[in-house]
Amino acid sequence: MIQKTASHVICVTNNPDWGPGRDGFEYVDGGPWGVFKRARDLVHGGWRFLAHPLYGNFNPMRHPYRTLLLESPSGGDRSVDMESFSMLEAALESCRAGMAKNYGGESGEAARRDFAKLDCELMRDALNRYCLWAPVIS
Amino acid sequence: MRLELHRARVKGIRWGSATALAGDGVLQVNRDELLALIREDGRFAGVDADLASPGDRVRIVPVKDVVEPRCKIEGDGEVFPGMIGDVETVGQGKTFVLDGAAVVTCGKIVGFQEGIIDMSGVGAEYTPYSVTFNLVLIFRPVDGIEIYEYEQACRLAGLKAALYLARSAHESGAAADRVETFELPSVPELLSAYPKLPRVAYLYQLQTQGLLHDTYVYGLDAKRLIATIIHPNETMDGAIVSGNCVSSCDKNSTFTHQNNPVISALYARHGVDLNFVGVIISNENVTLIDKRRSSAYAVKLARILGIEGLVISEEGFGNPDADLIMNCHRAEIAGIRTVLITDEYAGRDGASQSLADATKEADAVVSCGNANMIVELPKMDRVIGYTDYVDVIAGGFSGSLRADGSIEVELQAITGATCELGFTRMGAKTL
């Protein structure tokens, strides 16, 4: 376990499977593009990614849910973390490519449920490490 | 360690009363016996089996894994250690191979599926599994089973079937047509063996992001590993097994882990123009601290071994690109020259950014193809599996599956089409 308190870490997500009202979670309405846009605001404010935003072997626009884990700037230093900035820009570029190719169409309820579960599973370990308790969802 | 691969060539496949390799090279399979073995696992509500041969007008979808039938005939342990047998070290002695046969596992695990193998037509040119004689297992889970459990059941079934075929054929008296020997001595001997040749190692990145994106080493989930050394012969005995079902074009199937062409090529050039010192395995986790740990540790191992050149392969795209580039950067800074093996997601016209990360030190890169390229797959006479989700698979898009049964998809949907180990039917050689 990494010794960090949850107050320094935020999880930005649009995935309803995490459940409502979780400490350290910020829910975003809409698709993955909205989640990346919120992360962009945070990265421009000095936050940095703790997990790679392009997890999962999907174009992000093909997967309706996205959960991003970021850490607040320390000691009042708001300078942009260039590694996070670079990862974010690559993610946004992937989103744009996916949108241009008409990814992200309606996939049906069964697929939606499985996408939500898979999103949780891919990020569960990462969240647990940073003390954002992530349940096993069956 | 010294390993002999005793290869018996398979020239056909058919159902029969006993599982054996017939004198004409046709692999005969007792269907009932095979299915009874697979159905021992109570996690399946149904299992079916089918056959597909090169040139058949058959489409197999959705493919989960492909496994080459092998069994140990001499030496410690059994193939796929830690998965269907004990964890004794493998990679020594003799291993029997049904060369030209494959077990393909197929079925729905989640509500979006992928992985197409066409046995003929345009699609067949892109998948290495269109030229193998395939025994296909099609699964249906019991109601209410958890996804992890079901994925594991499918994975183990493929391994069991592969071992069953090889063991049965060998016990029926099948003889090898060809014996290949692979031997690398201890590190001190290697380091002194060819003092004038560059010391080269292989950094083998394993997909380890989580559910449906996992790889196992001796049965251990590789996301829990710190970078470590594996003897190349161990991979040939199935020490590395795929649990990765997502992004079929660049999924490293168990078959490719058993037949890694990077390892074969390094063996072939060992003592000729390089000194092949060994293989380092590392992972592709989600958190950045894991990436830094893996990369730092892998490069440290290379430095301890005195490596001068490192071939690095990845599995997947996006997140794994960060591991690939980090490994390259750290190795180059440490004075180790690198060659990277990847595929590209460069847009349908090939003009977009190929990888999600880059570094100026990555100046020697092998591309295994552009996964975004569009291919049109003709209607087949028969489908093994299910086409329900072709529109939402990785590589598919709205309207991919047409009413006439033809499919327009990106190369990403075709199993093994851009394999980042270079295990593909298309390529280029410098003459």
XYZ file of C-alpha atoms in Angstrom:
569
model
C 0.000 0.000 0.000
C 1.305 3.422 -0.923
C 1.232 5.780 2.049
C -0.907 8.598 0.784
C -4.124 9.913 2.187
C -7.171 9.901 -0.006
C -7.507 13.662 0.327
C -4.541 14.145 -2.041
C -6.007 11.892 -4.668
C -9.061 12.297 -6.860
C -10.811 9.833 -9.081
C -12.648 11.434 -12.000
C -15.145 9.061 -13.555
C -18.363 8.700 -15.476
C -18.785 5.074 -14.456
C -21.932 4.586 -12.332
C -20.720 1.181 -11.138
C -18.436 2.785 -8.582
C -21.587 3.771 -6.718
C -22.756 7.174 -5.493
C -21.223 9.468 -2.890
C -17.760 7.970 -2.652
C -15.048 9.968 -0.913
C -12.439 11.158 -3.373
C -14.649 10.567 -6.412
C -15.802 13.245 -8.799
C -18.534 12.112 -11.161
C -18.802 13.565 -14.633
C -21.934 13.298 -16.737
C -21.538 12.139 -20.294
C -18.990 10.075 -22.177
C -15.235 9.597 -21.906
C -14.530 12.907 -23.646
C -16.085 14.752 -20.693
C -13.912 12.830 -18.232
C -10.764 13.700 -20.172
C -11.818 17.363 -20.341
C -12.202 17.490 -16.556
C -8.799 15.815 -16.208
C -7.360 18.400 -18.573
C -8.525 21.190 -16.237
C -6.870 19.433 -13.324
C -3.606 18.743 -15.177
C -3.438 22.362 -16.260
C -3.821 23.210 -12.568
C -0.789 21.143 -11.609
C -2.411 17.777 -10.861
C -0.660 14.702 -12.158
C -1.814 11.275 -13.235
C -1.190 8.351 -10.923
C -2.469 5.830 -13.472
C -2.178 5.905 -17.226
C -5.276 7.487 -18.803
C -5.198 5.086 -21.769
C -5.547 1.896 -19.719
C -7.304 -0.983 -21.463
C -6.724 -2.051 -25.038
C -9.531 0.052 -26.424
C -9.667 3.337 -28.149
C -11.181 5.448 -25.337
C -14.149 6.376 -27.536
C -14.947 2.712 -27.996
C -15.311 2.270 -24.262
C -18.187 4.322 -22.794
C -16.593 4.622 -19.344
C -13.364 6.106 -18.151
C -11.942 6.413 -14.640
C -8.892 8.622 -14.136
C -6.759 8.815 -11.019
C -4.891 12.036 -10.248
C -2.856 13.480 -7.398
C -2.986 17.091 -6.252
C 0.068 19.324 -6.610
C 2.220 19.363 -3.511
C 3.388 22.406 -1.581
C 1.392 24.921 -3.579
C 3.395 24.259 -6.727
C 0.867 24.579 -9.538
C 3.285 24.120 -12.419
C 2.106 21.670 -15.059
C 3.523 18.154 -14.831
C 4.756 17.605 -18.371
C 4.531 13.824 -18.240
C 0.841 14.065 -17.320
C 0.284 16.783 -19.904
C 1.825 14.590 -22.586
C -0.273 11.553 -21.603
C -3.412 13.664 -21.561
C -2.764 15.106 -25.005
C -2.173 11.609 -26.393
C -5.444 10.481 -24.828
C -7.341 13.423 -26.297
C -5.799 12.686 -29.682
C -7.012 9.072 -29.411
C -10.493 10.329 -28.526
C -10.555 12.620 -31.544
C -9.447 9.747 -33.781
C -12.172 7.524 -32.312
C -14.849 10.162 -32.804
C -13.798 10.652 -36.421
C -14.197 6.925 -36.995
C -17.655 6.742 -35.450
C -16.565 4.606 -32.526
C -18.696 4.757 -29.434
C -22.046 3.944 -30.997
C -24.855 2.218 -29.126
C -23.657 -1.161 -27.926
C -26.693 -2.477 -26.076
C -27.361 -2.971 -22.374
C -25.389 -6.200 -21.958
C -22.282 -4.646 -23.464
C -22.794 -1.444 -21.460
C -22.899 -3.407 -18.211
C -19.773 -5.340 -19.132
C -17.923 -2.202 -20.185
C -18.755 -0.636 -16.805
C -17.553 -3.695 -14.949
C -14.371 -3.967 -16.985
C -13.593 -0.312 -16.331
C -13.870 -0.942 -12.579
C -11.758 -4.074 -12.787
C -8.955 -2.410 -14.720
C -8.776 0.423 -12.178
C -9.610 -1.426 -8.957
C -6.012 -2.263 -8.025
C -4.870 1.265 -8.721
C -7.605 2.775 -6.574
C -6.942 0.399 -3.713
C -3.277 1.315 -3.743
C -4.102 4.944 -3.257
C -6.575 4.275 -0.466
C -9.664 4.891 -2.573
C -11.491 1.785 -1.556
C -12.729 -0.065 -4.616
C -15.142 -2.929 -4.095
C -15.187 -6.159 -6.027
C -18.209 -5.770 -8.257
C -19.894 -8.968 -9.344
C 19.589 -25.443 -20.391
C 19.030 -27.622 -23.420
C 15.642 -28.326 -24.960
C 14.799 -30.449 -27.958
C 11.539 -29.739 -29.789
C 10.396 -32.925 -31.488
C 8.123 -31.662 -34.234
C 5.605 -33.997 -35.885
C 4.093 -32.338 -38.935
C 0.281 -32.197 -39.027
C -1.127 -32.218 -42.563
C -4.826 -32.430 -41.811
C -7.411 -32.825 -39.052
C -10.533 -34.985 -38.755
C -12.752 -36.642 -36.172
C -12.027 -40.307 -35.476
C -12.422 -43.148 -33.024
C -9.097 -42.504 -31.297
C -6.948 -39.418 -30.910
C -3.763 -40.083 -32.857
C -1.549 -38.752 -35.605
C -2.238 -41.011 -38.565
C 0.450 -42.178 -40.961
C -0.672 -39.672 -43.575
C -0.045 -36.828 -41.107
C -3.717 -36.261 -40.371
C -4.511 -35.532 -36.751
C -7.473 -37.662 -35.818
C -9.432 -36.541 -32.757
C -11.842 -38.531 -30.618
C -14.438 -35.816 -30.165
C -16.340 -37.453 -27.294
C -13.192 -38.097 -25.282
C -12.009 -34.530 -25.793
C -15.359 -33.007 -24.842
C -15.641 -35.228 -21.776
C -12.272 -33.929 -20.615
C -13.271 -30.295 -21.100
C -16.715 -30.778 -19.570
C -15.127 -31.982 -16.331
C -14.996 -28.275 -15.488
C -18.404 -27.512 -14.008
C -18.196 -23.869 -15.010
C -19.402 -24.671 -18.514
C -23.081 -25.074 -19.306
C -22.042 -26.276 -22.718
C -18.916 -26.984 -24.727
C -18.840 -27.776 -28.398
C -15.941 -28.596 -30.701
C -15.435 -28.012 -34.395
C -12.665 -28.293 -36.964
C -11.314 -25.761 -39.429
C -8.608 -26.315 -42.034
C -6.635 -23.937 -44.241
C -8.661 -22.975 -47.298
C -12.046 -23.750 -45.716
C -14.686 -21.071 -46.232
C -15.024 -20.781 -42.469
C -14.975 -17.839 -40.057
C -14.112 -18.373 -36.377
C -15.309 -15.585 -34.043
C -14.943 -14.454 -31.252
C -11.515 -15.993 -30.652
C -10.133 -15.871 -27.123
C -6.814 -17.699 -27.420
C -4.817 -19.998 -29.673
C -2.592 -22.726 -28.225
C -0.099 -25.073 -29.885
C -0.428 -28.735 -28.801
C 2.733 -29.768 -26.942
C 3.677 -32.191 -24.184
C 6.859 -33.097 -22.332
C 8.385 -36.408 -23.306
C 11.590 -36.062 -21.308
C 12.748 -33.667 -18.606
C 11.225 -31.986 -15.598
C 7.667 -30.784 -15.344
C 4.896 -30.550 -17.897
C 3.929 -27.889 -20.399
C 1.966 -24.886 -19.084
C 3.463 -25.172 -15.574
C 1.422 -23.626 -12.814
C -1.662 -23.624 -15.011
C -2.595 -27.285 -15.468
C 0.325 -28.917 -13.765
C 2.939 -28.389 -11.095
C 5.369 -25.475 -11.081
C 8.554 -27.442 -11.739
C 10.988 -25.529 -13.957
C 10.495 -26.387 -17.630
C 12.649 -25.710 -20.684
C 14.913 -28.754 -20.457
C 14.728 -32.230 -21.965
C 12.427 -33.059 -24.859
C 9.059 -31.651 -25.859
C 6.732 -33.129 -28.458
C 5.015 -30.646 -30.789
C 2.065 -31.151 -33.130
C 3.508 -28.790 -35.693
C 0.776 -27.223 -37.811
C -2.090 -27.869 -35.400
C -3.729 -25.399 -33.033
C -6.422 -25.295 -30.387
C -8.595 -22.201 -30.773
C -10.848 -21.168 -27.894
C -13.970 -19.294 -28.815
C -16.989 -17.912 -27.024
C -18.593 -14.953 -25.347
C -17.062 -13.803 -22.094
C -18.477 -10.286 -21.969
C -21.030 -8.407 -24.042
C -18.484 -7.145 -26.514
C -16.323 -9.641 -28.282
C -13.625 -9.739 -30.868
C -11.119 -11.891 -32.641
C -11.768 -13.103 -36.159
C -9.960 -15.962 -37.896
C -10.948 -16.456 -41.533
C -9.595 -19.703 -42.980
C -9.726 -18.375 -46.555
C -10.137 -15.103 -48.429
C -8.541 -11.754 -47.698
C -8.786 -12.121 -43.923
C -6.814 -15.363 -44.014
C -3.784 -13.505 -45.321
C -3.668 -11.393 -42.159
C -3.934 -14.056 -39.471
C -1.224 -16.633 -38.800
C -3.903 -19.074 -37.640
C -5.424 -19.540 -41.105
C -2.593 -21.906 -42.040
C -2.933 -24.156 -38.998
C -5.322 -27.096 -38.690
C -7.582 -25.832 -35.946
C -9.541 -27.630 -33.319
C -12.029 -25.027 -32.095
C -13.651 -25.169 -28.662
C -16.847 -23.150 -28.264
C -17.934 -22.403 -24.707
C -21.163 -21.458 -22.975
C -20.953 -20.595 -19.252
C -23.254 -21.647 -16.461
C -25.651 -18.911 -15.394
C -24.408 -16.362 -12.891
C -20.723 -17.222 -13.138
C -18.325 -14.413 -12.323
C -16.314 -13.154 -15.329
C -12.919 -13.940 -13.755
C -14.015 -17.510 -13.135
C -15.329 -17.983 -16.631
C -12.277 -16.465 -18.294
C -10.090 -18.823 -16.279
C -12.229 -21.820 -17.256
C -11.908 -20.928 -20.960
C -8.157 -20.397 -20.636
C -7.550 -23.702 -18.854
C -9.757 -25.600 -21.300
C -7.573 -24.505 -24.212
C -4.425 -25.618 -22.403
C -5.948 -28.965 -21.392
C -7.065 -29.652 -24.953
C -3.620 -28.801 -26.330
C -1.900 -31.112 -23.860
C -4.481 -33.847 -24.519
C -3.926 -33.733 -28.294
C -0.143 -33.799 -28.040
C -0.045 -36.454 -25.321
C -2.528 -38.706 -27.136
C -0.729 -38.357 -30.462
C 2.634 -39.081 -28.902
C 1.354 -42.086 -26.976
C -0.183 -43.425 -30.166
C 3.292 -43.631 -31.622
C 3.580 -40.412 -33.595
C 7.168 -39.743 -34.514
C 8.877 -36.424 -35.050
C 9.785 -35.322 -38.579
C 12.216 -32.771 -37.300
C 14.124 -32.095 -34.086
C 15.219 -28.585 -33.168
C 17.674 -28.042 -30.340
C 17.830 -24.887 -28.258
C 20.607 -24.472 -25.748
C 21.993 -21.535 -23.846
C 24.567 -22.166 -21.137
C 24.941 -20.324 -17.842
C 25.479 -16.565 -17.810
C 29.206 -16.698 -16.941
C 29.796 -19.082 -19.865
C 27.730 -16.886 -22.168
C 29.554 -13.745 -21.186
C 32.905 -15.280 -22.011
C 31.791 -17.293 -25.060
C 31.926 -14.650 -27.775
C 33.986 -11.741 -26.448
C 33.946 -9.901 -29.782
C 30.201 -10.071 -30.335
C 27.717 -7.574 -28.827
C 25.868 -8.872 -25.781
C 22.153 -8.732 -26.603
C 19.107 -9.500 -24.480
C 15.379 -9.452 -25.068
C 13.073 -7.369 -22.869
C 9.717 -9.097 -23.186
C 6.821 -6.916 -21.977
C 3.769 -8.871 -20.847
C 0.236 -7.520 -20.932
C -0.916 -7.093 -17.315
C -3.589 -4.409 -17.039
C -6.295 -6.495 -15.382
C -9.386 -8.510 -16.244
C -9.210 -9.823 -19.834
C -5.818 -8.088 -20.154
C -3.632 -10.507 -18.168
C -0.652 -12.812 -18.660
C 0.554 -15.617 -16.415
C 4.088 -16.835 -15.733
C 4.225 -20.293 -14.134
C 0.606 -19.631 -13.203
C 1.386 -16.366 -11.440
C -0.447 -13.217 -12.495
C 2.372 -11.248 -14.105
C 1.106 -7.920 -12.807
C 2.453 -9.040 -9.413
C 5.932 -9.731 -10.796
C 8.923 -7.524 -10.562
C 10.985 -7.697 -13.743
C 12.947 -10.927 -13.790
C 14.987 -13.262 -15.957
C 13.480 -16.244 -17.748
C 15.379 -18.777 -19.816
C 14.187 -18.595 -23.443
C 13.522 -22.354 -23.448
C 10.967 -21.979 -20.679
C 8.734 -19.970 -23.007
C 8.730 -22.888 -25.470
C 7.288 -25.139 -22.769
C 4.410 -22.776 -22.045
C 5.776 -20.992 -18.981
C 4.019 -17.868 -20.278
C 0.285 -18.165 -20.910
C -2.050 -15.536 -22.284
C -5.116 -14.349 -20.408
C -5.488 -11.389 -22.709
C -8.621 -11.286 -24.826
C -8.758 -7.640 -25.851
C -7.402 -6.124 -29.027
C -7.059 -9.317 -30.982
C -4.673 -8.024 -33.656
C -1.899 -7.413 -31.142
C -2.815 -9.930 -28.490
C 0.111 -12.259 -27.878
C -1.667 -15.597 -27.889
C -0.303 -18.527 -25.933
C 0.705 -19.922 -29.349
C 2.981 -16.927 -29.959
C 4.439 -17.139 -26.457
C 5.313 -20.776 -27.279
C 6.740 -19.759 -30.668
C 8.152 -16.306 -29.996
C 9.982 -15.317 -33.210
C 12.160 -12.788 -31.398
C 13.593 -15.616 -29.333
C 13.996 -17.846 -32.411
C 15.796 -15.068 -34.280
C 18.113 -14.272 -31.392
C 18.931 -17.973 -31.067
C 19.621 -18.174 -34.811
C 22.068 -15.276 -34.640
C 23.691 -16.344 -31.361
C 27.398 -16.766 -31.961
C 27.055 -15.420 -35.509
C 26.730 -11.662 -35.130
C 25.544 -11.336 -31.529
C 25.798 -12.990 -28.156
C 22.262 -13.807 -26.954
C 22.572 -13.475 -23.207
C 18.970 -13.946 -22.120
C 15.397 -12.807 -21.717
C 14.049 -10.326 -19.183
C 10.287 -10.285 -18.626
C 8.491 -7.200 -17.362
C 4.871 -6.109 -17.178
C 2.515 -3.378 -18.389
C 0.585 -2.279 -15.323
C -1.814 0.636 -15.066
C -0.241 2.769 -12.336
C 2.717 4.944 -13.231
C 4.649 3.929 -10.131
C 4.451 0.292 -11.294
C 5.711 1.319 -14.710
C 8.682 3.170 -13.263
C 9.490 0.258 -10.944
C 9.307 -2.314 -13.736
C 11.333 -0.227 -16.119
C 14.013 0.703 -13.595
C 14.337 -2.910 -12.488
C 14.443 -4.363 -15.997
C 17.129 -1.959 -17.120
C 19.070 -2.626 -13.933
C 19.039 -6.344 -14.714
C 20.300 -5.599 -18.220
C 23.132 -3.513 -16.775
C 24.074 -6.241 -14.287
C 24.301 -8.660 -17.219
C 26.466 -6.238 -19.144
C 23.962 -6.013 -21.986
C 24.891 -3.754 -24.880
C 21.795 -4.184 -27.026
C 18.195 -4.754 -26.025
C 15.294 -5.849 -28.222
C 12.048 -4.672 -26.575
C 8.576 -5.878 -27.544
C 5.231 -4.703 -26.207
C 1.719 -6.141 -26.146
C -1.232 -3.870 -26.790
C -1.399 -0.142 -27.357
C -1.979 3.098 -25.464
C -0.958 2.305 -21.899
C 1.723 -0.254 -22.976
C 3.282 2.333 -25.286
C 4.302 4.208 -22.133
C 6.163 1.114 -20.863
C 7.823 0.577 -24.226
C 9.049 4.144 -24.456
C 10.082 4.299 -20.804
C 12.133 1.116 -21.203
C 13.742 2.476 -24.347
C 14.601 5.829 -22.771
C 16.025 4.344 -19.583
C 18.080 1.735 -21.430
C 19.505 4.232 -23.889
C 20.411 6.637 -21.086
C 22.211 3.686 -19.466
C 24.205 3.219 -22.668
C 22.259 0.204 -23.963
C 21.144 0.499 -27.572
C 17.563 -0.561 -28.206
C 15.322 -1.844 -30.967
C 11.577 -1.604 -30.347
C 8.873 -3.843 -31.801
C 5.346 -2.444 -31.920
C 2.352 -1.981 -34.151
C 0.672 1.277 -35.072
C -2.719 2.942 -34.663
C -2.043 5.516 -37.292
C -5.569 6.099 -38.602
C -7.107 4.489 -41.627
C -4.864 6.486 -43.939
C -1.756 5.827 -41.845
C -1.162 9.545 -41.403
C -1.941 9.980 -37.689
C 0.246 9.619 -34.603
C 1.137 5.919 -34.362
C 1.918 5.491 -30.673
C 0.638 7.171 -27.531
C 4.157 8.026 -26.404
C 7.521 8.843 -27.930
C 11.119 9.610 -27.067
C 13.945 10.822 -29.266
C 16.021 7.784 -28.267
C 13.534 5.487 -30.061
C 15.372 5.642 -33.366
C 15.207 1.934 -34.271
C 11.610 0.728 -34.381
C 10.071 -2.259 -36.147
C 6.391 -1.826 -37.050
C 4.211 -4.907 -37.372
C 1.437 -3.059 -39.195
C -1.257 -0.422 -38.889
C -4.185 -1.812 -36.870
C -6.517 0.900 -38.186
C -6.269 -0.253 -41.780
C -9.663 -1.274 -43.191
C -10.216 -4.720 -44.637
C -13.328 -6.156 -46.200
C -13.935 -9.770 -45.253
C -16.176 -11.723 -47.619
C -19.094 -13.828 -46.481
C -18.031 -17.317 -45.429
C -20.044 -20.493 -45.905
C -19.901 -21.319 -42.226
C -19.338 -19.448 -38.960
C -17.921 -21.190 -35.914
C -18.933 -19.181 -32.869
C -21.024 -16.012 -32.861
C -21.096 -12.823 -34.939
C -23.551 -10.950 -32.665
C -21.132 -8.283 -31.546
C -19.071 -7.567 -34.633
C -20.282 -3.947 -34.705
C -18.887 -3.213 -31.245
C -15.660 -5.219 -31.259
C -12.321 -3.462 -31.228
C -11.799 -2.796 -34.898
C -15.489 -2.874 -35.723
C -17.840 0.063 -36.030
C -21.490 0.751 -36.639
C -22.439 -1.166 -39.791
C -19.390 -3.455 -39.793
C -21.463 -6.614 -40.093
C -23.490 -6.453 -43.282
C -26.732 -8.249 -44.024
C -25.005 -10.520 -46.536
C -22.545 -11.780 -43.902
C -19.541 -9.834 -45.143
C -17.683 -7.667 -42.637
C -15.867 -4.372 -43.034
C -13.468 -3.928 -40.132
C -10.174 -2.486 -39.113
C -7.293 -4.934 -39.001
C -7.566 -4.710 -35.222
C -10.414 -7.237 -35.269
C -8.335 -9.994 -36.866
C -6.556 -12.320 -34.480
C -2.797 -11.860 -34.597
C -2.848 -9.513 -37.613
C -0.309 -7.057 -36.175
C 1.296 -9.285 -33.528
C 3.989 -7.239 -31.818
C 6.274 -10.258 -31.575
C 6.384 -10.297 -35.373
C 4.459 -13.576 -35.559
C 2.618 -12.585 -38.719
C 2.239 -13.840 -42.266
C 3.359 -10.554 -43.747
C 6.680 -8.882 -43.294
C 9.806 -7.593 -44.905
C 13.404 -8.717 -44.914
C 16.539 -6.767 -45.657
C 18.386 -8.531 -48.473
